[in-house]
PDB file of C-alpha atoms in Angstrom:
ATOM      1  CA  MET A   1      -1.548-114.125  -6.611  1.00 90.00           C
ATOM      2  CA  ALA A   2      -2.194-114.271 -10.179  1.00 93.00           C
ATOM      3  CA  LEU A   3      -5.121-115.451 -11.762  1.00 95.00           C
ATOM      4  CA  ALA A   4      -5.084-117.641 -15.012  1.00 95.00           C
ATOM      5  CA  LEU A   5      -8.633-118.684 -17.021  1.00 96.00           C
ATOM      6  CA  VAL A   6      -7.018-121.476 -19.144  1.00 97.00           C
ATOM      7  CA  ASP A   7      -9.000-122.219 -22.022  1.00 97.00           C
ATOM      8  CA  PHE A   8      -7.906-125.283 -23.696  1.00 96.00           C
ATOM      9  CA  ALA A   9      -9.754-128.666 -25.835  1.00 97.00           C
ATOM     10  CA  SER A  10      -9.809-131.401 -23.421  1.00 97.00           C
ATOM     11  CA  LYS A  11      -9.386-135.138 -24.683  1.00 97.00           C
ATOM     12  CA  GLU A  12     -11.936-136.694 -22.070  1.00 97.00           C
ATOM     13  CA  LEU A  13     -14.448-133.748 -22.559  1.00 96.00           C
ATOM     14  CA  GLN A  14     -14.363-133.319 -26.712  1.00 95.00           C
ATOM     15  CA  MET A  15     -14.276-129.733 -26.510  1.00 96.00           C
ATOM     16  CA  ASN A  16     -13.463-126.996 -25.302  1.00 97.00           C
ATOM     17  CA  THR A  17     -13.452-126.345 -21.753  1.00 97.00           C
ATOM     18  CA  LEU A  18     -12.511-123.986 -18.807  1.00 96.00           C
ATOM     19  CA  VAL A  19      -9.728-124.318 -15.740  1.00 98.00           C
ATOM     20  CA  THR A  20      -8.865-121.444 -14.004  1.00 98.00           C
ATOM     21  CA  VAL A  21      -5.684-121.258 -11.764  1.00 97.00           C
ATOM     22  CA  CYS A  22      -4.707-119.406  -9.181  1.00 97.00           C
ATOM     23  CA  PHE A  23      -0.638-119.199  -8.381  1.00 93.00           C
ATOM     24  CA  PRO A  24       1.936-116.901  -6.756  1.00 90.00           C
ATOM     25  CA  ASP A  25       2.762-113.638  -8.677  1.00 88.00           C
ATOM     26  CA  SER A  26       6.416-111.558  -9.775  1.00 81.00           C
ATOM     27  CA  VAL A  27       6.125-109.869  -5.974  1.00 81.00           C
ATOM     28  CA  ARG A  28       5.868-113.682  -4.059  1.00 77.00           C
ATOM     29  CA  THR A  29       7.457-116.715  -5.966  1.00 79.00           C
ATOM     30  CA  ASN A  30      10.497-115.760  -3.519  1.00 81.00           C
ATOM     31  CA  GLY A  31      12.431-118.184  -6.275  1.00 82.00           C
ATOM     32  CA  LYS A  32      10.253-120.857  -4.924  1.00 86.00           C
ATOM     33  CA  PRO A  33       9.059-122.752  -8.881  1.00 90.00           C
ATOM     34  CA  LEU A  34       5.481-124.121  -9.169  1.00 92.00           C
ATOM     35  CA  SER A  35       6.448-127.237  -9.401  1.00 93.00           C
ATOM     36  CA  ARG A  36       7.804-127.339  -5.721  1.00 94.00           C
ATOM     37  CA  ARG A  37       4.569-126.141  -4.035  1.00 95.00           C
ATOM     38  CA  LYS A  38       1.709-127.391  -2.865  1.00 97.00           C
ATOM     39  CA  VAL A  39      -1.000-127.957  -5.404  1.00 98.00           C
ATOM     40  CA  LEU A  40      -4.840-128.033  -4.280  1.00 98.00           C
ATOM     41  CA  TRP A  41      -7.944-129.020  -6.546  1.00 98.00           C
ATOM     42  CA  LEU A  42     -11.147-127.711  -5.818  1.00 98.00           C
ATOM     43  CA  LEU A  43     -14.360-128.981  -6.894  1.00 98.00           C
ATOM     44  CA  HIS A  44     -16.965-126.254  -7.073  1.00 98.00           C
ATOM     45  CA  GLY A  45     -20.611-127.411  -6.628  1.00 97.00           C
ATOM     46  CA  LEU A  46     -24.362-128.300  -8.717  1.00 94.00           C
ATOM     47  CA  SER A  47     -24.884-124.365  -9.339  1.00 93.00           C
ATOM     48  CA  ASP A  48     -21.096-123.404  -9.551  1.00 96.00           C
ATOM     49  CA  ASP A  49     -18.471-122.601 -11.646  1.00 96.00           C
ATOM     50  CA  GLY A  50     -15.016-123.206 -11.191  1.00 96.00           C
ATOM     51  CA  THR A  51     -14.439-119.045 -10.622  1.00 97.00           C
ATOM     52  CA  ASN A  52     -17.015-119.551  -7.741  1.00 97.00           C
ATOM     53  CA  TRP A  53     -14.067-120.497  -4.895  1.00 97.00           C
ATOM     54  CA  LEU A  54     -12.824-116.955  -5.446  1.00 97.00           C
ATOM     55  CA  ARG A  55     -16.101-115.159  -5.826  1.00 96.00           C
ATOM     56  CA  ASN A  56     -18.060-116.568  -2.389  1.00 97.00           C
ATOM     57  CA  ALA A  57     -14.290-117.520  -0.384  1.00 97.00           C
ATOM     58  CA  LYS A  58     -12.107-115.845   1.186  1.00 97.00           C
ATOM     59  CA  ILE A  59      -9.747-118.751  -0.533  1.00 97.00           C
ATOM     60  CA  GLU A  60      -7.493-116.456  -2.962  1.00 96.00           C
ATOM     61  CA  ILE A  61      -6.371-115.343   0.356  1.00 96.00           C
ATOM     62  CA  TYR A  62      -5.339-118.881   1.934  1.00 97.00           C
ATOM     63  CA  ALA A  63      -3.710-119.486  -0.480  1.00 96.00           C
ATOM     64  CA  ARG A  64      -1.591-116.465  -0.410  1.00 95.00           C
ATOM     65  CA  GLU A  65      -0.663-117.116   2.914  1.00 95.00           C
ATOM     66  CA  ASN A  66       0.003-120.602   2.680  1.00 95.00           C
ATOM     67  CA  ASP A  67       1.803-120.862  -1.280  1.00 93.00           C
ATOM     68  CA  LEU A  68      -0.582-122.545  -2.914  1.00 96.00           C
ATOM     69  CA  VAL A  69      -1.635-123.042  -6.144  1.00 97.00           C
ATOM     70  CA  LEU A  70      -5.143-123.993  -6.941  1.00 98.00           C
ATOM     71  CA  VAL A  71      -6.494-125.095  -9.778  1.00 98.00           C
ATOM     72  CA  MET A  72     -10.913-124.997 -10.108  1.00 98.00           C
ATOM     73  CA  PRO A  73     -12.214-127.007 -13.306  1.00 98.00           C
ATOM     74  CA  SER A  74     -15.358-125.900 -14.415  1.00 97.00           C
ATOM     75  CA  VAL A  75     -17.236-129.259 -14.925  1.00 96.00           C
ATOM     76  CA  GLY A  76     -21.207-128.203 -15.087  1.00 94.00           C
ATOM     77  CA  ARG A  77     -23.589-130.762 -13.673  1.00 92.00           C
ATOM     78  CA  SER A  78     -21.756-132.859 -14.185  1.00 93.00           C
ATOM     79  CA  MET A  79     -21.166-134.832 -10.575  1.00 93.00           C
ATOM     80  CA  TYR A  80     -18.282-135.479 -11.752  1.00 95.00           C
ATOM     81  CA  CYS A  81     -19.531-138.545 -13.407  1.00 93.00           C
ATOM     82  CA  ASP A  82     -17.928-139.805 -16.647  1.00 92.00           C
ATOM     83  CA  GLN A  83     -20.267-140.636 -19.907  1.00 83.00           C
ATOM     84  CA  VAL A  84     -22.193-137.638 -18.980  1.00 74.00           C
ATOM     85  CA  LEU A  85     -23.770-136.678 -22.495  1.00 75.00           C
ATOM     86  CA  GLY A  86     -20.613-138.708 -24.064  1.00 81.00           C
ATOM     87  CA  GLN A  87     -17.774-136.957 -22.229  1.00 92.00           C
ATOM     88  CA  ASN A  88     -15.678-137.991 -19.293  1.00 96.00           C
ATOM     89  CA  TYR A  89     -16.130-135.593 -16.522  1.00 96.00           C
ATOM     90  CA  PHE A  90     -14.465-138.045 -13.436  1.00 97.00           C
ATOM     91  CA  SER A  91     -10.965-139.024 -15.866  1.00 98.00           C
ATOM     92  CA  TYR A  92     -10.579-135.607 -17.268  1.00 98.00           C
ATOM     93  CA  VAL A  93      -9.960-134.334 -13.326  1.00 98.00           C
ATOM     94  CA  THR A  94      -8.115-136.955 -12.102  1.00 98.00           C
ATOM     95  CA  ARG A  95      -6.144-138.133 -15.075  1.00 98.00           C
ATOM     96  CA  GLU A  96      -5.944-135.673 -17.722  1.00 98.00           C
ATOM     97  CA  LEU A  97      -5.539-132.349 -15.935  1.00 98.00           C
ATOM     98  CA  PRO A  98      -2.829-133.664 -13.725  1.00 98.00           C
ATOM     99  CA  GLU A  99      -1.032-134.503 -16.031  1.00 98.00           C
ATOM    100  CA  TYR A 100      -2.119-131.562 -18.697  1.00 98.00           C
ATOM    101  CA  PHE A 101      -0.701-129.162 -15.737  1.00 98.00           C
ATOM    102  CA  SER A 102       2.150-130.590 -15.301  1.00 97.00           C
ATOM    103  CA  CYS A 103       3.285-130.828 -18.745  1.00 97.00           C
ATOM    104  CA  VAL A 104       2.280-126.553 -18.767  1.00 95.00           C
ATOM    105  CA  PHE A 105       3.268-125.619 -16.000  1.00 94.00           C
ATOM    106  CA  GLY A 106       5.360-127.757 -14.048  1.00 96.00           C
ATOM    107  CA  LEU A 107       2.763-128.211 -11.100  1.00 97.00           C
ATOM    108  CA  SER A 108       3.959-131.535  -9.190  1.00 97.00           C
ATOM    109  CA  ARG A 109       2.583-135.209  -9.051  1.00 97.00           C
ATOM    110  CA  ALA A 110       3.745-136.286  -6.456  1.00 97.00           C
ATOM    111  CA  ARG A 111       1.045-137.412  -4.049  1.00 97.00           C
ATOM    112  CA  GLU A 112       2.544-135.477  -0.888  1.00 97.00           C
ATOM    113  CA  GLN A 113       2.251-131.964  -3.057  1.00 98.00           C
ATOM    114  CA  ASN A 114      -1.583-132.661  -4.610  1.00 98.00           C
ATOM    115  CA  TYR A 115      -4.763-132.018  -1.991  1.00 98.00           C
ATOM    116  CA  ILE A 116      -7.972-132.705  -3.365  1.00 98.00           C
ATOM    117  CA  ALA A 117     -11.154-130.923  -1.831  1.00 98.00           C
ATOM    118  CA  GLY A 118     -14.922-129.838  -2.547  1.00 98.00           C
ATOM    119  CA  LEU A 119     -18.439-128.557  -1.875  1.00 98.00           C
ATOM    120  CA  SER A 120     -21.579-130.296  -2.161  1.00 97.00           C
ATOM    121  CA  MET A 121     -21.394-131.973  -5.838  1.00 96.00           C
ATOM    122  CA  GLY A 122     -17.776-131.558  -5.696  1.00 98.00           C
ATOM    123  CA  GLY A 123     -17.090-132.967  -2.558  1.00 98.00           C
ATOM    124  CA  PHE A 124     -18.906-136.406  -3.977  1.00 98.00           C
ATOM    125  CA  GLY A 125     -16.334-135.451  -6.197  1.00 98.00           C
ATOM    126  CA  ALA A 126     -13.489-134.794  -4.279  1.00 98.00           C
ATOM    127  CA  MET A 127     -14.477-138.158  -2.252  1.00 98.00           C
ATOM    128  CA  ARG A 128     -14.410-140.515  -4.602  1.00 97.00           C
ATOM    129  CA  ALA A 129     -11.622-139.232  -6.686  1.00 98.00           C
ATOM    130  CA  ALA A 130      -9.082-139.212  -3.049  1.00 98.00           C
ATOM    131  CA  LEU A 131     -11.110-143.365  -2.735  1.00 98.00           C
ATOM    132  CA  THR A 132     -10.053-144.218  -6.179  1.00 97.00           C
ATOM    133  CA  TYR A 133      -6.803-142.839  -6.987  1.00 97.00           C
ATOM    134  CA  PRO A 134      -5.512-142.819  -3.269  1.00 97.00           C
ATOM    135  CA  GLN A 135      -1.690-142.485  -4.641  1.00 96.00           C
ATOM    136  CA  GLN A 136      -2.724-139.238  -5.695  1.00 97.00           C
ATOM    137  CA  TYR A 137      -3.787-136.642  -2.958  1.00 98.00           C
ATOM    138  CA  ALA A 138      -1.866-136.424   0.278  1.00 98.00           C
ATOM    139  CA  ALA A 139      -5.718-135.545   2.128  1.00 98.00           C
ATOM    140  CA  VAL A 140      -9.308-134.595   1.063  1.00 98.00           C
ATOM    141  CA  GLY A 141     -11.472-132.576   2.257  1.00 98.00           C
ATOM    142  CA  SER A 142     -15.406-132.207   1.793  1.00 98.00           C
ATOM    143  CA  PHE A 143     -18.226-129.389   2.937  1.00 98.00           C
ATOM    144  CA  SER A 144     -21.625-130.720   2.127  1.00 98.00           C
ATOM    145  CA  GLY A 145     -20.622-133.305  -0.188  1.00 98.00           C
ATOM    146  CA  ILE A 146     -22.867-136.058  -1.484  1.00 95.00           C
ATOM    147  CA  LEU A 147     -20.596-138.733   0.618  1.00 97.00           C
ATOM    148  CA  ASP A 148     -23.838-141.895   0.421  1.00 94.00           C
ATOM    149  CA  LEU A 149     -25.861-142.895  -2.685  1.00 89.00           C
ATOM    150  CA  THR A 150     -28.677-144.823  -0.938  1.00 85.00           C
ATOM    151  CA  PRO A 151     -31.016-141.321   0.609  1.00 82.00           C
ATOM    152  CA  LEU A 152     -30.641-139.950  -3.125  1.00 74.00           C
ATOM    153  CA  ALA A 153     -32.578-143.605  -4.179  1.00 67.00           C
ATOM    154  CA  LEU A 154     -34.981-143.396  -1.561  1.00 64.00           C
ATOM    155  CA  ALA A 155     -36.249-139.642  -1.926  1.00 61.00           C
ATOM    156  CA  ARG A 156     -36.468-140.277  -6.228  1.00 58.00           C
ATOM    157  CA  LYS A 157     -36.771-136.367  -6.406  1.00 63.00           C
ATOM    158  CA  ALA A 158     -37.753-135.417 -10.005  1.00 65.00           C
ATOM    159  CA  GLN A 159     -34.800-133.928 -11.058  1.00 68.00           C
ATOM    160  CA  TRP A 160     -32.482-137.178  -9.940  1.00 69.00           C
ATOM    161  CA  GLU A 161     -34.784-138.937 -12.348  1.00 69.00           C
ATOM    162  CA  ARG A 162     -34.414-136.287 -14.678  1.00 74.00           C
ATOM    163  CA  GLU A 163     -31.192-135.377 -14.499  1.00 74.00           C
ATOM    164  CA  PHE A 164     -28.910-138.123 -12.682  1.00 76.00           C
ATOM    165  CA  PRO A 165     -30.268-141.537 -14.023  1.00 76.00           C
ATOM    166  CA  PHE A 166     -27.206-142.622 -13.829  1.00 74.00           C
ATOM    167  CA  LEU A 167     -26.519-141.864 -10.001  1.00 73.00           C
ATOM    168  CA  LEU A 168     -30.031-143.789  -9.272  1.00 68.00           C
ATOM    169  CA  LYS A 169     -29.378-146.465 -11.525  1.00 69.00           C
ATOM    170  CA  GLU A 170     -25.883-147.104  -9.115  1.00 64.00           C
ATOM    171  CA  ALA A 171     -27.944-146.150  -5.999  1.00 62.00           C
ATOM    172  CA  GLY A 172     -29.779-149.387  -6.729  1.00 65.00           C
ATOM    173  CA  ASP A 173     -26.540-151.236  -5.790  1.00 72.00           C
ATOM    174  CA  PRO A 174     -25.199-149.390  -3.487  1.00 73.00           C
ATOM    175  CA  GLU A 175     -22.598-150.586  -1.293  1.00 79.00           C
ATOM    176  CA  HIS A 176     -20.873-152.167  -4.467  1.00 81.00           C
ATOM    177  CA  SER A 177     -21.027-148.848  -6.720  1.00 86.00           C
ATOM    178  CA  PRO A 178     -17.804-147.406  -7.556  1.00 88.00           C
ATOM    179  CA  LEU A 179     -20.000-143.836  -7.928  1.00 90.00           C
ATOM    180  CA  ASN A 180     -20.570-143.662  -4.450  1.00 94.00           C
ATOM    181  CA  PRO A 181     -18.216-142.745  -1.771  1.00 96.00           C
ATOM    182  CA  LYS A 182     -19.438-145.177   0.662  1.00 96.00           C
ATOM    183  CA  ALA A 183     -18.461-147.824  -0.906  1.00 95.00           C
ATOM    184  CA  LEU A 184     -15.624-146.930  -1.899  1.00 97.00           C
ATOM    185  CA  LEU A 185     -14.062-146.567   1.551  1.00 97.00           C
ATOM    186  CA  PRO A 186     -12.556-150.221   2.263  1.00 96.00           C
ATOM    187  CA  ARG A 187      -9.630-149.328  -0.677  1.00 94.00           C
ATOM    188  CA  VAL A 188      -7.832-146.751   1.211  1.00 96.00           C
ATOM    189  CA  ARG A 189      -7.426-148.978   4.617  1.00 92.00           C
ATOM    190  CA  GLY A 190      -4.025-149.046   5.282  1.00 88.00           C
ATOM    191  CA  LYS A 191      -3.538-146.094   3.230  1.00 88.00           C
ATOM    192  CA  ASP A 192      -3.239-143.522   5.214  1.00 92.00           C
ATOM    193  CA  LEU A 193      -5.042-141.006   3.291  1.00 97.00           C
ATOM    194  CA  PRO A 194      -6.429-137.983   5.572  1.00 98.00           C
ATOM    195  CA  ILE A 195      -9.829-137.728   5.079  1.00 98.00           C
ATOM    196  CA  TYR A 196     -11.765-133.995   6.636  1.00 98.00           C
ATOM    197  CA  VAL A 197     -15.212-134.037   6.383  1.00 98.00           C
ATOM    198  CA  ALA A 198     -17.963-131.086   7.821  1.00 98.00           C
ATOM    199  CA  CYS A 199     -21.935-130.670   6.704  1.00 98.00           C
ATOM    200  CA  GLY A 200     -24.014-128.749   9.358  1.00 98.00           C
ATOM    201  CA  LEU A 201     -26.329-129.640  11.622  1.00 98.00           C
ATOM    202  CA  GLN A 202     -29.206-128.214   9.531  1.00 97.00           C
ATOM    203  CA  ASP A 203     -28.144-129.710   5.686  1.00 97.00           C
ATOM    204  CA  ASP A 204     -30.302-131.401   3.960  1.00 93.00           C
ATOM    205  CA  LEU A 205     -27.261-134.021   2.917  1.00 95.00           C
ATOM    206  CA  LEU A 206     -26.694-134.286   6.376  1.00 97.00           C
ATOM    207  CA  LEU A 207     -27.780-137.590   6.288  1.00 96.00           C
ATOM    208  CA  THR A 208     -25.666-138.403   3.748  1.00 96.00           C
ATOM    209  CA  ASN A 209     -22.123-137.918   5.389  1.00 98.00           C
ATOM    210  CA  GLU A 210     -23.498-139.715   8.942  1.00 98.00           C
ATOM    211  CA  ASN A 211     -23.802-142.337   7.099  1.00 97.00           C
ATOM    212  CA  PHE A 212     -19.981-142.463   5.343  1.00 98.00           C
ATOM    213  CA  HIS A 213     -18.031-141.573   8.724  1.00 98.00           C
ATOM    214  CA  ALA A 214     -20.328-144.470   9.949  1.00 98.00           C
ATOM    215  CA  ARG A 215     -18.929-146.494   7.481  1.00 97.00           C
ATOM    216  CA  ALA A 216     -15.591-145.162   8.428  1.00 97.00           C
ATOM    217  CA  LYS A 217     -15.957-146.423  11.570  1.00 97.00           C
ATOM    218  CA  GLU A 218     -16.794-149.753  10.887  1.00 96.00           C
ATOM    219  CA  LEU A 219     -13.693-150.266   8.605  1.00 96.00           C
ATOM    220  CA  ASP A 220     -11.092-148.394  11.472  1.00 96.00           C
ATOM    221  CA  ILE A 221     -10.679-146.200   8.653  1.00 97.00           C
ATOM    222  CA  PRO A 222      -9.528-142.693  10.654  1.00 95.00           C
ATOM    223  CA  ILE A 223     -11.539-139.762   9.530  1.00 97.00           C
ATOM    224  CA  THR A 224     -12.006-135.874  10.714  1.00 98.00           C
ATOM    225  CA  TYR A 225     -16.101-135.718  11.189  1.00 98.00           C
ATOM    226  CA  VAL A 226     -17.643-132.381  12.408  1.00 98.00           C
ATOM    227  CA  THR A 227     -20.789-131.309  12.429  1.00 98.00           C
ATOM    228  CA  GLU A 228     -22.057-128.183  13.573  1.00 97.00           C
ATOM    229  CA  ASP A 229     -25.229-125.536  13.308  1.00 96.00           C
ATOM    230  CA  GLY A 230     -24.614-124.589   9.855  1.00 96.00           C
ATOM    231  CA  SER A 231     -27.012-125.024   6.785  1.00 96.00           C
ATOM    232  CA  HIS A 232     -25.799-125.845   3.202  1.00 97.00           C
ATOM    233  CA  GLU A 233     -24.550-122.135   2.708  1.00 97.00           C
ATOM    234  CA  TRP A 234     -21.152-120.710   1.626  1.00 98.00           C
ATOM    235  CA  ASN A 235     -19.622-119.533   5.882  1.00 97.00           C
ATOM    236  CA  PHE A 236     -20.652-122.929   6.110  1.00 98.00           C
ATOM    237  CA  TRP A 237     -17.654-124.247   3.277  1.00 98.00           C
ATOM    238  CA  ASP A 238     -15.280-121.069   3.591  1.00 98.00           C
ATOM    239  CA  ARG A 239     -14.409-121.668   7.507  1.00 98.00           C
ATOM    240  CA  HIS A 240     -14.377-126.238   6.806  1.00 98.00           C
ATOM    241  CA  LEU A 241     -11.598-124.897   3.842  1.00 98.00           C
ATOM    242  CA  LYS A 242      -9.388-122.928   6.385  1.00 98.00           C
ATOM    243  CA  GLN A 243      -9.815-125.722   8.385  1.00 98.00           C
ATOM    244  CA  PHE A 244      -8.988-128.116   5.519  1.00 98.00           C
ATOM    245  CA  ILE A 245      -6.002-126.400   5.076  1.00 98.00           C
ATOM    246  CA  ASP A 246      -4.800-124.901   8.384  1.00 98.00           C
ATOM    247  CA  LEU A 247      -4.705-129.025   8.898  1.00 97.00           C
ATOM    248  CA  TYR A 248      -3.240-130.461   6.381  1.00 97.00           C
ATOM    249  CA  MET A 249      -1.397-127.446   3.763  1.00 96.00           C
ATOM    250  CA  LYS A 250      -0.613-124.584   6.496  1.00 91.00           C
ATOM    251  CA  LYS A 251       3.133-122.907   5.460  1.00 84.00           C
TER     252      LYS A 251
END
């Protein structure tokens, strides 16, 4: 696989930023342009950046086996939200990047060729993206994601108070917040959006996943929900990343 680090000026972030991209090299192109390949938008966690998927998981192997293009943006500790220090990270990931990579790399904008997934903070961002714009993605995956803001508001940890007051404000009315994945579920009723959610039984974020799953069942929204022994760690995320690809993106 070929690896590129794209440094470009973003309109939404009002600064230069980095995106890690992985695509077939000349040995494996087989005459098939990027415009005809499936694209997986992979979102990182709170303490990571766009390179961590390559460094900690076997994603390059999975991409090579399935002729995938990987796009892995770096968004700091933004929680993939707009108006974080004046920067629009959600609009950047969901609107600006797809448009830019379509223009520059020729990636398809067709729904059936675009998938999104993430871990922890990235699971929160990926689920918000897919539930807000279900017309853009063929499937969404969350691995140990933050899928309901209510437990975070109840915990009121000092870190959340200090770093993410905008999330805690939204958690005051979690059932109607556009930042809360659980509250966005009604938007995809009847939209045929495959949803994959996995969380370890020893993970501190399990309750947010349980709440999300229960709401999906109430709304009769199909969801692949997997819980098993595991904590907030890379072996778990890598295993379920492969499961997600095998289910929805296999060559």
